[in-house]
Amino acid sequence: MCRWLAYSGTPIRLEELLYKPRFSLIDQSMHSRLGVETTNGDGFGVGWYPVDGPAEPALMRGVGPAWSDANLREIAGSTVSPLFLAHIRASTGTAVQQTNCHPFRYQNWLWQHNGSIRDFARLKRDLILAVAPDLYPAMVGSTDSEVMFYLALTFGLRDRPIAAIERMAGLVESVGRAHGVPDPLQMTVATTDGDRIWCVRYSTEGHSRSLFYSTATSALHRLYPDNKQLARLSDETRLVVSEPLGELEGAWQPVPESSYGVIQKGDDELGRFEPAGP
């Protein structure tokens, strides 16, 4: 499986989350505490939106371990962003190649996933045939995660993100049942259009991979008024992670089973995720 984070809020250098926390994403690539595998070394990726740049995000992906990549270290130390996704990969069977590394990008959208479609090789043909013909040419990798992204785009991700992801999940489960595959879907997903971030925690078996969101920054300011790192973050700052980046008491809340969250200006949302018929 994989580890990932999604950040939105006060512009920060990528290294503030990728490298500096005690349990940073780079640390998790070597010593994951809550993942299926302790080591996640099958590639990595970061997608970020510039502070004053184009609407489409920049993307860096590599096939080696994140902990030893000098280019990632260089970029993370010099790049500032108000919204970014980052991912470290542990392959569930598909090839270790750059086009299979997350996040995946389509126009102004990014997508990343932890989990798998069980027996993906058996279900792949039926699922790919459901991708819209005009979207199919943009698919360049071979992972279940990318297929999930393009199915969600097919089902209207750009207009109704949660409904589209619910339809994608429903299709995967329907195809899985048709092929006799038990509990076909396991996922935590983050996707963004550069303005809002949508996150989902769901699995067919009802025992999904770990996912946490940061406590409201205003509440953390009250709890830790002398914390200089927290003091510079706006009340709009929010972080979603596969596992907490530190041990600050009260800083992390688990995303409930079968739930979605929306990070946006003003009040965020948390709701029930229910796969729908395709």
Coordinates of C-alpha atoms in Angstrom, one line a residue, residues 14 18-19 44 46 48 60-62 65-66 68-79:
L14 CA 7.0 21.6 0.6
L18 CA 7.7 16.2 3.4
Y19 CA 10.9 16.3 5.5
F44 CA 6.9 9.0 -5.2
V46 CA 4.3 15.7 -5.6
W48 CA 1.5 21.5 -6.4
M60 CA 7.2 15.8 -10.1
R61 CA 7.3 12.0 -10.0
G62 CA 10.1 9.5 -9.6
P65 CA 12.8 5.7 -3.1
A66 CA 11.7 9.1 -1.9
S68 CA 17.3 9.1 -1.5
D69 CA 16.1 11.4 -4.3
A70 CA 18.2 14.5 -4.4
N71 CA 15.9 16.3 -6.9
L72 CA 12.9 15.9 -4.6
R73 CA 14.9 17.3 -1.7
E74 CA 16.0 20.3 -3.8
I75 CA 12.5 21.1 -5.0
A76 CA 10.9 20.6 -1.6
G77 CA 13.3 23.1 -0.1
S78 CA 12.7 25.8 -2.7
T79 CA 9.0 25.5 -3.6

